[in-house]
Structures are given as C-alpha cells and as structure tokens.
Coordinates of C-alpha atoms in Angstrom, one line a residue:
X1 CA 215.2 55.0 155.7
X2 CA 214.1 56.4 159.5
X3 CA 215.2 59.5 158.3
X4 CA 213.4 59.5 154.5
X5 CA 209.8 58.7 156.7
X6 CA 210.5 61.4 159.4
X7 CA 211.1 63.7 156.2
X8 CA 207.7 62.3 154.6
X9 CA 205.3 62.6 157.5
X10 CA 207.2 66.2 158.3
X11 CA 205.8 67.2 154.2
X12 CA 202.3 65.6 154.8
X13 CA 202.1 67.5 157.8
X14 CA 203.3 70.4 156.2
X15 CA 200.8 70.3 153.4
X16 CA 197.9 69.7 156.1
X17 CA 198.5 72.5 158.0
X18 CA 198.7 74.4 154.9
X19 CA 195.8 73.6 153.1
X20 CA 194.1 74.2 156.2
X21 CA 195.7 78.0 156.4
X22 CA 194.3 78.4 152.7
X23 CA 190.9 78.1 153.5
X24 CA 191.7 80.8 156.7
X25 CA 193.0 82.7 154.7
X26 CA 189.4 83.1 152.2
X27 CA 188.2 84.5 155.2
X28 CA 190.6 87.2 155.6
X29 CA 190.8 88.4 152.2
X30 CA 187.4 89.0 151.3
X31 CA 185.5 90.9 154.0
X32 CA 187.5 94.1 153.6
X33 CA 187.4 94.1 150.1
X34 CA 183.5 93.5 150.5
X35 CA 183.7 96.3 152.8
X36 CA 185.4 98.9 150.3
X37 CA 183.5 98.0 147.2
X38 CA 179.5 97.1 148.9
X39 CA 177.0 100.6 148.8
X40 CA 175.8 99.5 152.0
X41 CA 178.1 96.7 153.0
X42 CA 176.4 96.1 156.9
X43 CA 173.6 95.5 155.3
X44 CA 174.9 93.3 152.0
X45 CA 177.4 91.5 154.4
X46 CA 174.5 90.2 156.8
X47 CA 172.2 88.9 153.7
X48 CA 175.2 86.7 152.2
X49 CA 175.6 85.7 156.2
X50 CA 172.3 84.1 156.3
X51 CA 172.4 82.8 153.0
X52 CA 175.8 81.4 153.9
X53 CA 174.4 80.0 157.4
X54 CA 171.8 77.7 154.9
X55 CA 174.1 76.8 152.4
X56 CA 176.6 75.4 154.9
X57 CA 173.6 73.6 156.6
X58 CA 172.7 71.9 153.4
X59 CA 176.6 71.3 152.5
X60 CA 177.1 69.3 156.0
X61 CA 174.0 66.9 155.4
X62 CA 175.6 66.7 151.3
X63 CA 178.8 65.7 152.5
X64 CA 177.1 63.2 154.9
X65 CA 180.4 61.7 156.1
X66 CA 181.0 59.9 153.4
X67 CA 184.6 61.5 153.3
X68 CA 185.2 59.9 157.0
X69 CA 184.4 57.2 155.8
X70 CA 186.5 56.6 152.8
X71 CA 189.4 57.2 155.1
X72 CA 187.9 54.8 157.7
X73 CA 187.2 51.7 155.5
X74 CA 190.8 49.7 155.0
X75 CA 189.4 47.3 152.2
X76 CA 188.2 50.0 150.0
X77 CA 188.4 48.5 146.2
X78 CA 187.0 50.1 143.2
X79 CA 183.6 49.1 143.3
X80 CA 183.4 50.5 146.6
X81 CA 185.3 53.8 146.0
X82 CA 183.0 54.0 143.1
X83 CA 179.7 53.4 145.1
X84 CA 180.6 56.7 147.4
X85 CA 181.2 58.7 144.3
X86 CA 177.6 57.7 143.2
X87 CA 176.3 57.9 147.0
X88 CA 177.9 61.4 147.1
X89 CA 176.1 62.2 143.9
X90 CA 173.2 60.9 145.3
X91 CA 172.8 62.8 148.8
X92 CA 174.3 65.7 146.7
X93 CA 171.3 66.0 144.3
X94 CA 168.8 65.1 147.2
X95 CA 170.2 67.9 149.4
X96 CA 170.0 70.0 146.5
X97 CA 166.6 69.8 145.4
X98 CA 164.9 69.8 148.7
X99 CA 166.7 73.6 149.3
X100 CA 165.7 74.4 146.0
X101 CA 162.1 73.8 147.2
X102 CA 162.5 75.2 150.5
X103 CA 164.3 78.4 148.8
X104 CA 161.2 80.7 148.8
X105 CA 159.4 79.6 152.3
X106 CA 163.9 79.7 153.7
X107 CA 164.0 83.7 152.6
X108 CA 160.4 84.8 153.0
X109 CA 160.8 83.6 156.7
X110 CA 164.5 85.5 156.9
X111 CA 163.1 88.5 155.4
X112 CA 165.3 88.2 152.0
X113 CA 162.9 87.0 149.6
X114 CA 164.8 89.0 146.8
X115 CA 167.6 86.6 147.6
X116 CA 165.7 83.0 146.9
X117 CA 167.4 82.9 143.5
X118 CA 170.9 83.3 145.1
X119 CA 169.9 80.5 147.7
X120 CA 168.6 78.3 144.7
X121 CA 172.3 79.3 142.7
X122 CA 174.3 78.1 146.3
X123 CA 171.6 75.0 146.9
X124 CA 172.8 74.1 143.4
X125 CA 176.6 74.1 143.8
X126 CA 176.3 72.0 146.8
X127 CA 176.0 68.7 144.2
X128 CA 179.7 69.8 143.3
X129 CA 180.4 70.0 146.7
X130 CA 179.5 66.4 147.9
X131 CA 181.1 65.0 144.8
X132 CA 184.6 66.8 145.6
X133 CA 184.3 65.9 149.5
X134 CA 184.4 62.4 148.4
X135 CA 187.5 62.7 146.1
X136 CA 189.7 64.8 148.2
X137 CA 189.4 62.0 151.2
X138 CA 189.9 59.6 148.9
X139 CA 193.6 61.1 148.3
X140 CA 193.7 61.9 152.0
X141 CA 193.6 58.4 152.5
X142 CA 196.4 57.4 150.1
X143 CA 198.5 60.4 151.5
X144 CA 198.3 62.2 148.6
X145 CA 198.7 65.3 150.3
X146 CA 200.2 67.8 148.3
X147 CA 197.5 67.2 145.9
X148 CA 195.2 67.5 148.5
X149 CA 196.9 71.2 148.8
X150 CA 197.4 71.8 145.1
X151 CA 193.7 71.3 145.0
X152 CA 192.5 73.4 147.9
X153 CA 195.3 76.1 146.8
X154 CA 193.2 76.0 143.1
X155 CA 189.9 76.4 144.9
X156 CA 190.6 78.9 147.2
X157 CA 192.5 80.9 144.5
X158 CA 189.2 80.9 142.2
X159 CA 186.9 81.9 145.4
X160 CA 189.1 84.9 145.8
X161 CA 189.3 85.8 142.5
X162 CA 186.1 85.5 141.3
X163 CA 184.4 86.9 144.4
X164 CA 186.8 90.1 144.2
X165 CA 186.7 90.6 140.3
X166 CA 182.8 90.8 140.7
X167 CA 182.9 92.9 143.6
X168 CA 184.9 95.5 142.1
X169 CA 182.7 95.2 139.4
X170 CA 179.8 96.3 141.5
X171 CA 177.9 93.2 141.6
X172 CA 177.5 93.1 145.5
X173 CA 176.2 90.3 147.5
X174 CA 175.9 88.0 143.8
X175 CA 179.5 88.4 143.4
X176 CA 179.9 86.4 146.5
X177 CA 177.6 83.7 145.3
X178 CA 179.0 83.2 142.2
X179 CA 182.3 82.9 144.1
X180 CA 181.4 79.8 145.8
X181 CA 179.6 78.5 143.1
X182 CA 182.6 78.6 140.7
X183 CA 184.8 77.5 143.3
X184 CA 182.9 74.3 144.0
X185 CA 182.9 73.8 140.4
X186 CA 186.8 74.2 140.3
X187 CA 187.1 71.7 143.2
X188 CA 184.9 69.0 142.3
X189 CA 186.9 69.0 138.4
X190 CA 190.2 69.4 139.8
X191 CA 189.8 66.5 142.7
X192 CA 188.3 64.0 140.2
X193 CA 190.9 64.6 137.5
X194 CA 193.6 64.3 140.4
X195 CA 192.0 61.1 141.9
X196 CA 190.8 59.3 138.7
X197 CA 186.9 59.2 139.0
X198 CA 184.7 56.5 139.5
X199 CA 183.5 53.5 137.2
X200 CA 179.9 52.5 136.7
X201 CA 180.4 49.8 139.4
X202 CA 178.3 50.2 142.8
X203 CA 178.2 47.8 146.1
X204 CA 175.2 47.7 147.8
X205 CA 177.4 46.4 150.9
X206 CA 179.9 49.1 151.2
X207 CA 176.6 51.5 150.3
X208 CA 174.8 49.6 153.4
X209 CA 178.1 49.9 155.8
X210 CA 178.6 53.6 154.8
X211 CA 175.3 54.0 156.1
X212 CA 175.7 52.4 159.3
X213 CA 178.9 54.4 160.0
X214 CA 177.6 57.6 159.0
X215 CA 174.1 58.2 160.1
X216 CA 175.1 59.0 164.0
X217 CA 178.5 61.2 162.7
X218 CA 176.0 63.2 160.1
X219 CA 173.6 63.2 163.0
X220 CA 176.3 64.9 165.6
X221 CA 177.5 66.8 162.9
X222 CA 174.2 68.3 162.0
X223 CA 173.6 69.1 166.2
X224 CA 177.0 70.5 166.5
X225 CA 176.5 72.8 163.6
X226 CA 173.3 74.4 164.5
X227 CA 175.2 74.4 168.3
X228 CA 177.9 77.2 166.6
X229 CA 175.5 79.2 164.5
X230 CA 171.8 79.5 166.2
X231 CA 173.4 82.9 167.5
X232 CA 173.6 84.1 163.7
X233 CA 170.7 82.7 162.4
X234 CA 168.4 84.8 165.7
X235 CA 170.7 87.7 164.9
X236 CA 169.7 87.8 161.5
X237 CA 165.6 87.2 162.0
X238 CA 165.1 88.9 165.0
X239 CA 167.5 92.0 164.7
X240 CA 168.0 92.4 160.9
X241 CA 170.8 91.7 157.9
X242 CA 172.6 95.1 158.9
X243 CA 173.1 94.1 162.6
X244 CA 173.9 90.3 161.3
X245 CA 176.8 92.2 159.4
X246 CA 177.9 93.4 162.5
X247 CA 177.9 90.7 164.2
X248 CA 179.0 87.8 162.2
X249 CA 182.1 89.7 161.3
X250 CA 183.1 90.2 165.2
X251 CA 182.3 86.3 165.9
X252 CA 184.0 84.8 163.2
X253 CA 187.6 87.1 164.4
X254 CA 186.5 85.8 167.6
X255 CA 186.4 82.4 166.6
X256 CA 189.7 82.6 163.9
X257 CA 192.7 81.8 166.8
X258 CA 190.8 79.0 168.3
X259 CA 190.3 78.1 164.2
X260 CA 194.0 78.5 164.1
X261 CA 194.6 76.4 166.9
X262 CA 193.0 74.1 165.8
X263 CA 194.9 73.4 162.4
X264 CA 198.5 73.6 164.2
X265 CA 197.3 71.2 167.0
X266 CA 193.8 69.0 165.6
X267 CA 195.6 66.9 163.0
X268 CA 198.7 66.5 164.6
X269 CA 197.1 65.8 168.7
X270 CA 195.8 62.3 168.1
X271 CA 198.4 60.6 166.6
X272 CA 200.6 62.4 168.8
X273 CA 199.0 61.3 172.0
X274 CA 197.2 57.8 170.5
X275 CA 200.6 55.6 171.6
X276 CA 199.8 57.2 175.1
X277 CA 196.4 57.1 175.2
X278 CA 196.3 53.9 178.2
X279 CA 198.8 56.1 180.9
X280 CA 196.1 58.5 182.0
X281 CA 199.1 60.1 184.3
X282 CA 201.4 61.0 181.7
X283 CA 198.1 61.5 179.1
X284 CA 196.9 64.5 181.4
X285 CA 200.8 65.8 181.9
X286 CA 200.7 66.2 178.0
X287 CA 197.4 67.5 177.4
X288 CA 197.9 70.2 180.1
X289 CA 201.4 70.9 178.6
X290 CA 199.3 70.9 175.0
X291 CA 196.9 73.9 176.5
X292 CA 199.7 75.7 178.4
X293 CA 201.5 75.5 174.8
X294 CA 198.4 77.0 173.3
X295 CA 198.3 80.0 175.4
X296 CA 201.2 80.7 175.4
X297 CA 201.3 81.1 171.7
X298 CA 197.7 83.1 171.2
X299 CA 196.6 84.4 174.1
X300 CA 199.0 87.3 174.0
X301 CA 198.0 87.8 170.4
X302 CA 194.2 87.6 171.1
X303 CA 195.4 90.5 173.8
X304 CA 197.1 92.8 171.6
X305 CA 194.2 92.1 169.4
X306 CA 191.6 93.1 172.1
X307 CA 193.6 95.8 173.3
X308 CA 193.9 97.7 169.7
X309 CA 190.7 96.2 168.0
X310 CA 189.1 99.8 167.0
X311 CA 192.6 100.6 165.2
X312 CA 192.3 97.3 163.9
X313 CA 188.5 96.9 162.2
X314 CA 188.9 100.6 161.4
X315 CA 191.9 99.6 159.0
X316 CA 190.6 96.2 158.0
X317 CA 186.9 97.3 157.3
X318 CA 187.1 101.0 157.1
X319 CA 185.8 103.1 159.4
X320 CA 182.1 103.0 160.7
X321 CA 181.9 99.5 162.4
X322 CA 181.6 100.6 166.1
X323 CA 179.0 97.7 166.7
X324 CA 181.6 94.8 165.7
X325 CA 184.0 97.2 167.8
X326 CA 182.0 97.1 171.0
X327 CA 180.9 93.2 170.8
X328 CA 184.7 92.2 169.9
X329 CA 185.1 93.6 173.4
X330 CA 183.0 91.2 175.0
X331 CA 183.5 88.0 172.6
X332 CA 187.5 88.5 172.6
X333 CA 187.7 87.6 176.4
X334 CA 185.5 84.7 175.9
X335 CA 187.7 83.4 172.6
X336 CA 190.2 82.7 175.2
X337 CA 188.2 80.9 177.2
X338 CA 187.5 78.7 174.7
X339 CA 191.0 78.3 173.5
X340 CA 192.1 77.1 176.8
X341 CA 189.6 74.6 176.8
X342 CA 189.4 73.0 172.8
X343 CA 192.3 71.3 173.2
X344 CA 190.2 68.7 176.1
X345 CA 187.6 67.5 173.2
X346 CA 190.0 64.9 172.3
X347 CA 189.8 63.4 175.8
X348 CA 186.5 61.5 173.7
X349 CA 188.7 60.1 170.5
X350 CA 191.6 58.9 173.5
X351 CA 189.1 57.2 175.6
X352 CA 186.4 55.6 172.7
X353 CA 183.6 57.1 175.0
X354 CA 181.9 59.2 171.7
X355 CA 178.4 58.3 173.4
X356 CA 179.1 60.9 176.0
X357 CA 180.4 63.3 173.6
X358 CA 177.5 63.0 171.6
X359 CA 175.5 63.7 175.2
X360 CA 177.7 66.3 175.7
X361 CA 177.0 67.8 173.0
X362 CA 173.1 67.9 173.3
X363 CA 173.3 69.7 176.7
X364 CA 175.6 72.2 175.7
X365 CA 173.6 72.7 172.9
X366 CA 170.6 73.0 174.7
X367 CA 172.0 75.0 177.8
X368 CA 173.2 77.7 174.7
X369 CA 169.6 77.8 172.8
X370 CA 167.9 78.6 176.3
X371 CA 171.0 81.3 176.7
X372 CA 170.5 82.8 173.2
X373 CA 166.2 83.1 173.8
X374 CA 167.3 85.0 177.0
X375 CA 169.0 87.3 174.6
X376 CA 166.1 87.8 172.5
X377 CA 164.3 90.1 175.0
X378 CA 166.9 93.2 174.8
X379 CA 169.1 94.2 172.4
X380 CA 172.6 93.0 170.6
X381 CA 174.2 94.0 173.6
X382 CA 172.2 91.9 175.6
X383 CA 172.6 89.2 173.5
X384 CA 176.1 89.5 173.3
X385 CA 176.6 89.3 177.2
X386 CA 174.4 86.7 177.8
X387 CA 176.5 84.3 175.3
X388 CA 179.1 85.5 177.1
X389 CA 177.6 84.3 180.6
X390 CA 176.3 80.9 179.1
X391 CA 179.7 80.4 178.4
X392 CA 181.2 81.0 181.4
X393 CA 178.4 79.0 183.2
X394 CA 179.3 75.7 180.8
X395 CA 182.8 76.0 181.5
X396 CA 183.1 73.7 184.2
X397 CA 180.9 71.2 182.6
X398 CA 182.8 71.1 179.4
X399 CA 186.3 70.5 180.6
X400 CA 184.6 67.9 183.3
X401 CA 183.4 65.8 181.6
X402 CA 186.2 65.6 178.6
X403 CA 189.0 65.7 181.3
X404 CA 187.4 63.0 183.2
X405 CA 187.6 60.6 180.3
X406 CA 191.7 60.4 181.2
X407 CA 190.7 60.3 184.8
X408 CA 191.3 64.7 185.2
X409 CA 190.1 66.6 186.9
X410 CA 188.6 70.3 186.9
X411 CA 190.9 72.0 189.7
X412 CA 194.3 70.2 187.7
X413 CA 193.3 72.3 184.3
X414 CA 192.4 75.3 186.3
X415 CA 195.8 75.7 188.0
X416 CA 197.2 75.2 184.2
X417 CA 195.9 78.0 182.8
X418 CA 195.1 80.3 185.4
X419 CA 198.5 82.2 185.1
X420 CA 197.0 83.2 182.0
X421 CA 194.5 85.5 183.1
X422 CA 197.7 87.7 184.2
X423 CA 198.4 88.8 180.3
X424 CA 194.9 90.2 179.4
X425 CA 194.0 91.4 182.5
X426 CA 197.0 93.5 183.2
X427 CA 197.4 94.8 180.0
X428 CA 194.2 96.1 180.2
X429 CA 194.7 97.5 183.0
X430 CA 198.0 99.6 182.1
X431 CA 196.2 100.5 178.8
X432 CA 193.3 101.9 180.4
X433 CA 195.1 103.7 183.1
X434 CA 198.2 105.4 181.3
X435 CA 197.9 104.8 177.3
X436 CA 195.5 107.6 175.8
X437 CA 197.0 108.1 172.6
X438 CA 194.9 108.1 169.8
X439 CA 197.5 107.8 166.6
X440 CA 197.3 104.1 165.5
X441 CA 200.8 103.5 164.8
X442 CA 202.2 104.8 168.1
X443 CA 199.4 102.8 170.3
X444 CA 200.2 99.5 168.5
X445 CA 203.3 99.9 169.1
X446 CA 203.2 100.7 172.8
X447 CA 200.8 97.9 173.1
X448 CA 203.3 95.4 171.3
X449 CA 205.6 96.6 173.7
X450 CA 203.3 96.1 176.5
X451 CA 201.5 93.3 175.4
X452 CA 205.1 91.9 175.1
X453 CA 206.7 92.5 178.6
X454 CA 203.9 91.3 180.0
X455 CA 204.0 87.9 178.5
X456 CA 207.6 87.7 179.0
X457 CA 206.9 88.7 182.7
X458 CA 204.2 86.0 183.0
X459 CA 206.2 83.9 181.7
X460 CA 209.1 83.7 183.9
X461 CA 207.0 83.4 187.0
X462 CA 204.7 80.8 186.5
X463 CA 204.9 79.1 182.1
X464 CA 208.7 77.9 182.4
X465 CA 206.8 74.3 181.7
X466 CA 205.1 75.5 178.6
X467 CA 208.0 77.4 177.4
X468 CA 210.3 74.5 177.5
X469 CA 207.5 72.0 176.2
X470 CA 207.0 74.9 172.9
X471 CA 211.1 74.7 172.4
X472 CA 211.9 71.0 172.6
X473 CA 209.0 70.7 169.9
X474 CA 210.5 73.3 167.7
X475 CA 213.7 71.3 167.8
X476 CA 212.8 68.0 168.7
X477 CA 216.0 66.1 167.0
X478 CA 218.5 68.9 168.6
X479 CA 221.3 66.7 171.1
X480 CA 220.7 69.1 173.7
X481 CA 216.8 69.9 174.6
X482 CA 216.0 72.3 177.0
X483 CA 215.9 70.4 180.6

C-alpha cells in the first residue's frame, strides 16, 4: 500500500512537471519558426510582444484567482463548483469587454493602431481563458493529473500548430493571434468535457468567500506582473516594435532556466519542506542545500549558454540578431543571480508572513520602475545595464528579508553560492584569452569541454554538499546513500 502511494504521488508529480515543460516548450518552438517565415520579423515579433504584454494583463485579472481558490476551499459541493464556473464567466466577459473598449486608445498609445483588431481578437479569447482556468484546478484539486496533462498537451499542440501552419502560410503577426485564440478555445472545451461542467446552481456564499480570498492574491498578482514586464512595455513605447523584438527575445532566454527551475523545484519545495517548516536550523540547512542543488544543475548550462550565445541565436533565429546577442551578454550574468536567489521566496509560504511579501513586493517594484525611467534617458544599452545594476542593488534586500522569515541570514546564503561565481567567471576568462575559433561546432565543443572541467573542478573543491544532496535525491530509496 506505502509503496502503491509513493508510485502515485511519483506519477502526479511526473505529470506536473510535465505539463509544466509543455507550456516551455511553446516558447521554444515558435520564435524561430516566426523568425524564418516573418518579412521583417524584429519588427512583427515586437508588435505581437506588446499585444501579448496586454493580453496577459487582461488574462491575470480574468483568471482572478479563482483557480487558487477552487483548490483552497475543502467543502466545495456542486453548487459552489458551479458558482466559480459562472464567476469565471463573469470576470471573463467583464475583462473582455473593457479591453475591447480600451482596444483603440491601448494601440494608438503603443503606436500599433493597425493592430486594435488583433487586440480585440486576443481581448475576446480571454472569456475561454477564465472559463478553462477554473476547470483545470478543479481537476488539480481532485488529483486528476494526467488529465490535467492530457489537456495542456491538447492545448499546447493546437498553439503550435495553428500558429506555424499560418506562419508558413504567410499570415505574419495574425497567425500568432489566431494561435492563441484557437488554443484557448481548445482548452476551455477540452477541460470542461474532462471535468463535467457546471449546473445552473450558484451560492452567493461561496461567491462572497471567493471574493474575500481573492481580491489581495489578484491584487499581488496584478503588482507582481507589471513588476516583470514594465521593462517591455517602455521598450516597446519609447524605443519601438523592432527593438522590442530584440529585446523580449533576449529576456525571455534569460528568464527560461530560472522558469525551468522553477517547475523542477516550485511544486515539489513546499510540501517538501512544509513538515519542517517550525526547525528554522534544519529549514535553512535545506533551503541552502535546495540553491546549492540549483546551481549546480544550471548555472553551468546558463555558462556554456553565455559563452556560445552568438552561435547560438545565429542558429536558433538566423543570423542578423546582434542586438539580442549583445543584451544576452549582460542579462545572462544577471539570470544567475536570480536563480540563486528564487528558491528564498518560499521563506513567505513557510513562515505565513504574506503581508511582508506583499511589502516586499511593492518596494522591489518600485525600486525597478525608478531603475527602468533611469534607463529611459540613453539607449537599449543603457537600459539594459541599468536593470542590470537595479538588480544587483536589490539583491541584498531580497534574500534579507525572505531568509529572515526562517531566522537567515544574508552572509549564510552568500557563502552558499559564492563558489559559484568560479564557473562563469573562469570560463570566461579562458574563452576570452585562448579560444578564438570562429567554426561553431568546434567552439561548442571546446566550450562543453571547458565549461565541463570547470564545473567538475569547482565542484570538488568547494559543492561536495550539493553534489551529495542532488545524488541521494536521484536515488532516494537506494540502501546505500551517498554519506
């Protein structure tokens, strides 16, 4: 019986982690096939960037939490698994039809005004969108997780194959829309047939209580989002869709291992650490072996990925996208930053103190906007380093005041992941001081090999912990773990 649940909650985690890598994965696919198939692709890429930057706005105030809440309320019955159908339907159409109205003002002000019919298409689908949130947590919640995976597999599928069929078919930036469109569409049938639908029953009690839990999670939601993305939005207004194009490709490979980290470790942290959560001692001990686990795994990839990024986009995008080149070669450095540091946020969930994440939240958020108008007064490359500086200036206060909810303390994560500074830094400094050769497949493979020995070397003086910690977890039944 022991062994049947270890085997079921091995599957469901299984099927998390994979859904989660489908949805990656969208993101991979399309850009170089956008790339290959767009006239002027800088320029295409960057208008369905800001058009993408609204819709997601408008999809996090559709979704409104209401899926956290399904999975939050224990006693939830019909009638009230039927009132957040209707709720979701609800916010759904209101979100819609507000950035239906706002569609020409939205674009006029962006400088796309051709585009206000593809907004108004995307405004549209995010009705869809709420409806399917609310189903797919509702199977979350009974751990129905390989439909869950069927249904994001069957969603993610029709985004690629729409979106690529109408590229090639020279449709451009509307192939794109349509994309999402149809893929919301294929979501919102496929989760209802899978979950059952709702009946014509509503409770105004579980309506009121949904409120009350969701209306300061929407709120952070909607802060944190405009937190990540001011950047794009003032990239695309103030330096133009072609620059945008540049740009948003470079942050979002930036962003993809700390996005990948994320998956492997975010749903599979806080139920790991939860029994612990009252031993602050043996709390931090994990947390620090949780981050020295995570570089250990990425930052050598983020390296070789920094080290051989013009091979790389050139492959991956074609040719022609020196501007992505050059700010990958300030953002990468910072991506690891930020990796070292995402696994703290659940310091918050461990200790209950959300308030101060919420607080948190609203000066880093503020400290950035003040960063990002700095960057307004010289070019991309300005910009670029600048973000880069605000980020290294919020660095102590971010892993401060989330370590300190366990009682941590800067200096303790600091020794942690200092030895990893040895990787990038010494790479770089072989590459730039003895690798000149310009053929792609010899230079990736003398940085593999560098990129490699330097890990390995790094490794052996100062991560034995980590390495241990990474091999006991890959074979955590095995009679002998690794002392």
């Amino acid at each position: 019986m022991h062994s049947s649940r270890i085997g079921r909650k091995t599957l469901d985690s299984f099927a998390v982690l994979l859904s989660h890598f489908t949805s990656i994965g969208v993101g991979l696919v399309i850009p170089p096939v956008a790339s290959r198939t767009m006239p002027d692709a800088k320029s295409e890429m960057g208008v369905f960037a800001l058009l993408m930057l609204i819709y997601s706005f408008a999809s996090v105030l559709a979704t409104g939490s209401l899926g956290s809440f399904a999975i939050w309320r224990q006693d939830l019955e019909r009638a009230g698994k039927s009132t957040l159908y209707w709720l979701s339907l609800a916010l759904g159409l209101t979100t819609s039809g507000i950035l239906v109205l706002l569609c020409f003002p939205i674009t006029a002000w962006l400088a796309i005004p051709a585009w206000r019919f593809g907004l108004m298409a995307m405004a549209i689908s995010c009705i869809p969108l709420s409806w399917s949130g609310v189903a797919t947590s509702i199977l979350r919640k009974h751990h129905r997780f390989g439909t869950v995976l069927a249904v994001e597999i069957f969603r993610n599928a029709s985004l690629i194959f729409i979106s690529c069929s109408f590229l090639f078919a020279g449709f451009g930036v509307w192939g794109l829309i349509l994309g999402v469109v149809i893929a919301n569409l294929v979501a919102a049938s496929s989760a209802t047939l899978a979950e059952g639908g709702p009946s014509f029953e509503f409770s105004s009690a579980i309506a009121k209580d949904a409120f009350t839990y969701c209306k300061g999670l929407a709120g952070f939601n909607c802060v944190n989002y405009w937190s990540r993305n001011l950047d794009n939005l003032l990239v695309g207004k103030f330096y133009g869709d072609s620059v945008l194009g540049s740009y948003s490709i470079a942050y979002r490979m930036m962003v993809l291992p700390i996005r990948l980290a994320g998956t492997v470790f975010g749903g599979l942290l806080l139920p790991y650490l939860a029994p612990i959560q009252d031993d602050h001692i043996v709390l931090r001990k994990k947390l620090l072996q949780v981050v020295q686990a995570t570089g250990l795994l990425i930052i050598p990839l983020m390296t070789l990925f920094w080290l051989e990024r013009k091979h790389i986009i050139d492959w991956y995008l074609q040719p022609g996208w020196e501007d992505t080149i050059k700010i990958l070669g300030i953002l990468v450095p910072v991506g690891m930053s930020q990796l070292l540091i995402s696994p703290l946020g659940i310091c918050y969930q461990l200790s209950g103190r959300t308030t101060r994440l919420f607080w948190v939240g609203i000066f880093n958020s503020s400290v950035v906007a003040i960063g990002f108008v700095v960057g307004l007064l010289g070019d991309l490359h300005w910009f670029v380093v600048v973000y880069s500086v605000v980020n290294i200036i919020l660095l102590y206060p971010t892993v401060h005041f989330s370590f300190s909810c366990v009682g941590g303390r800067f200096s303790e994560w600091l020794r942690s992941v200092l030895p990893f500074a040895a990787i990038p830094l010494c790479c770089y400094l072989i590459d730039y001081s003895f690798m000149h050769d310009q053929n792609m497949l010899t230079d990736m493979f003398a940085s593999v090999i560098l990129v490699a020995c330097v890990s390995l070397l790094t490794t052996a003086l100062w991560l034995k912990a980590p390495m241990r910690f990474i091999l006991n977890q890959l074979m955590p039944y095995s009679k002998s773990r690794i002392a």
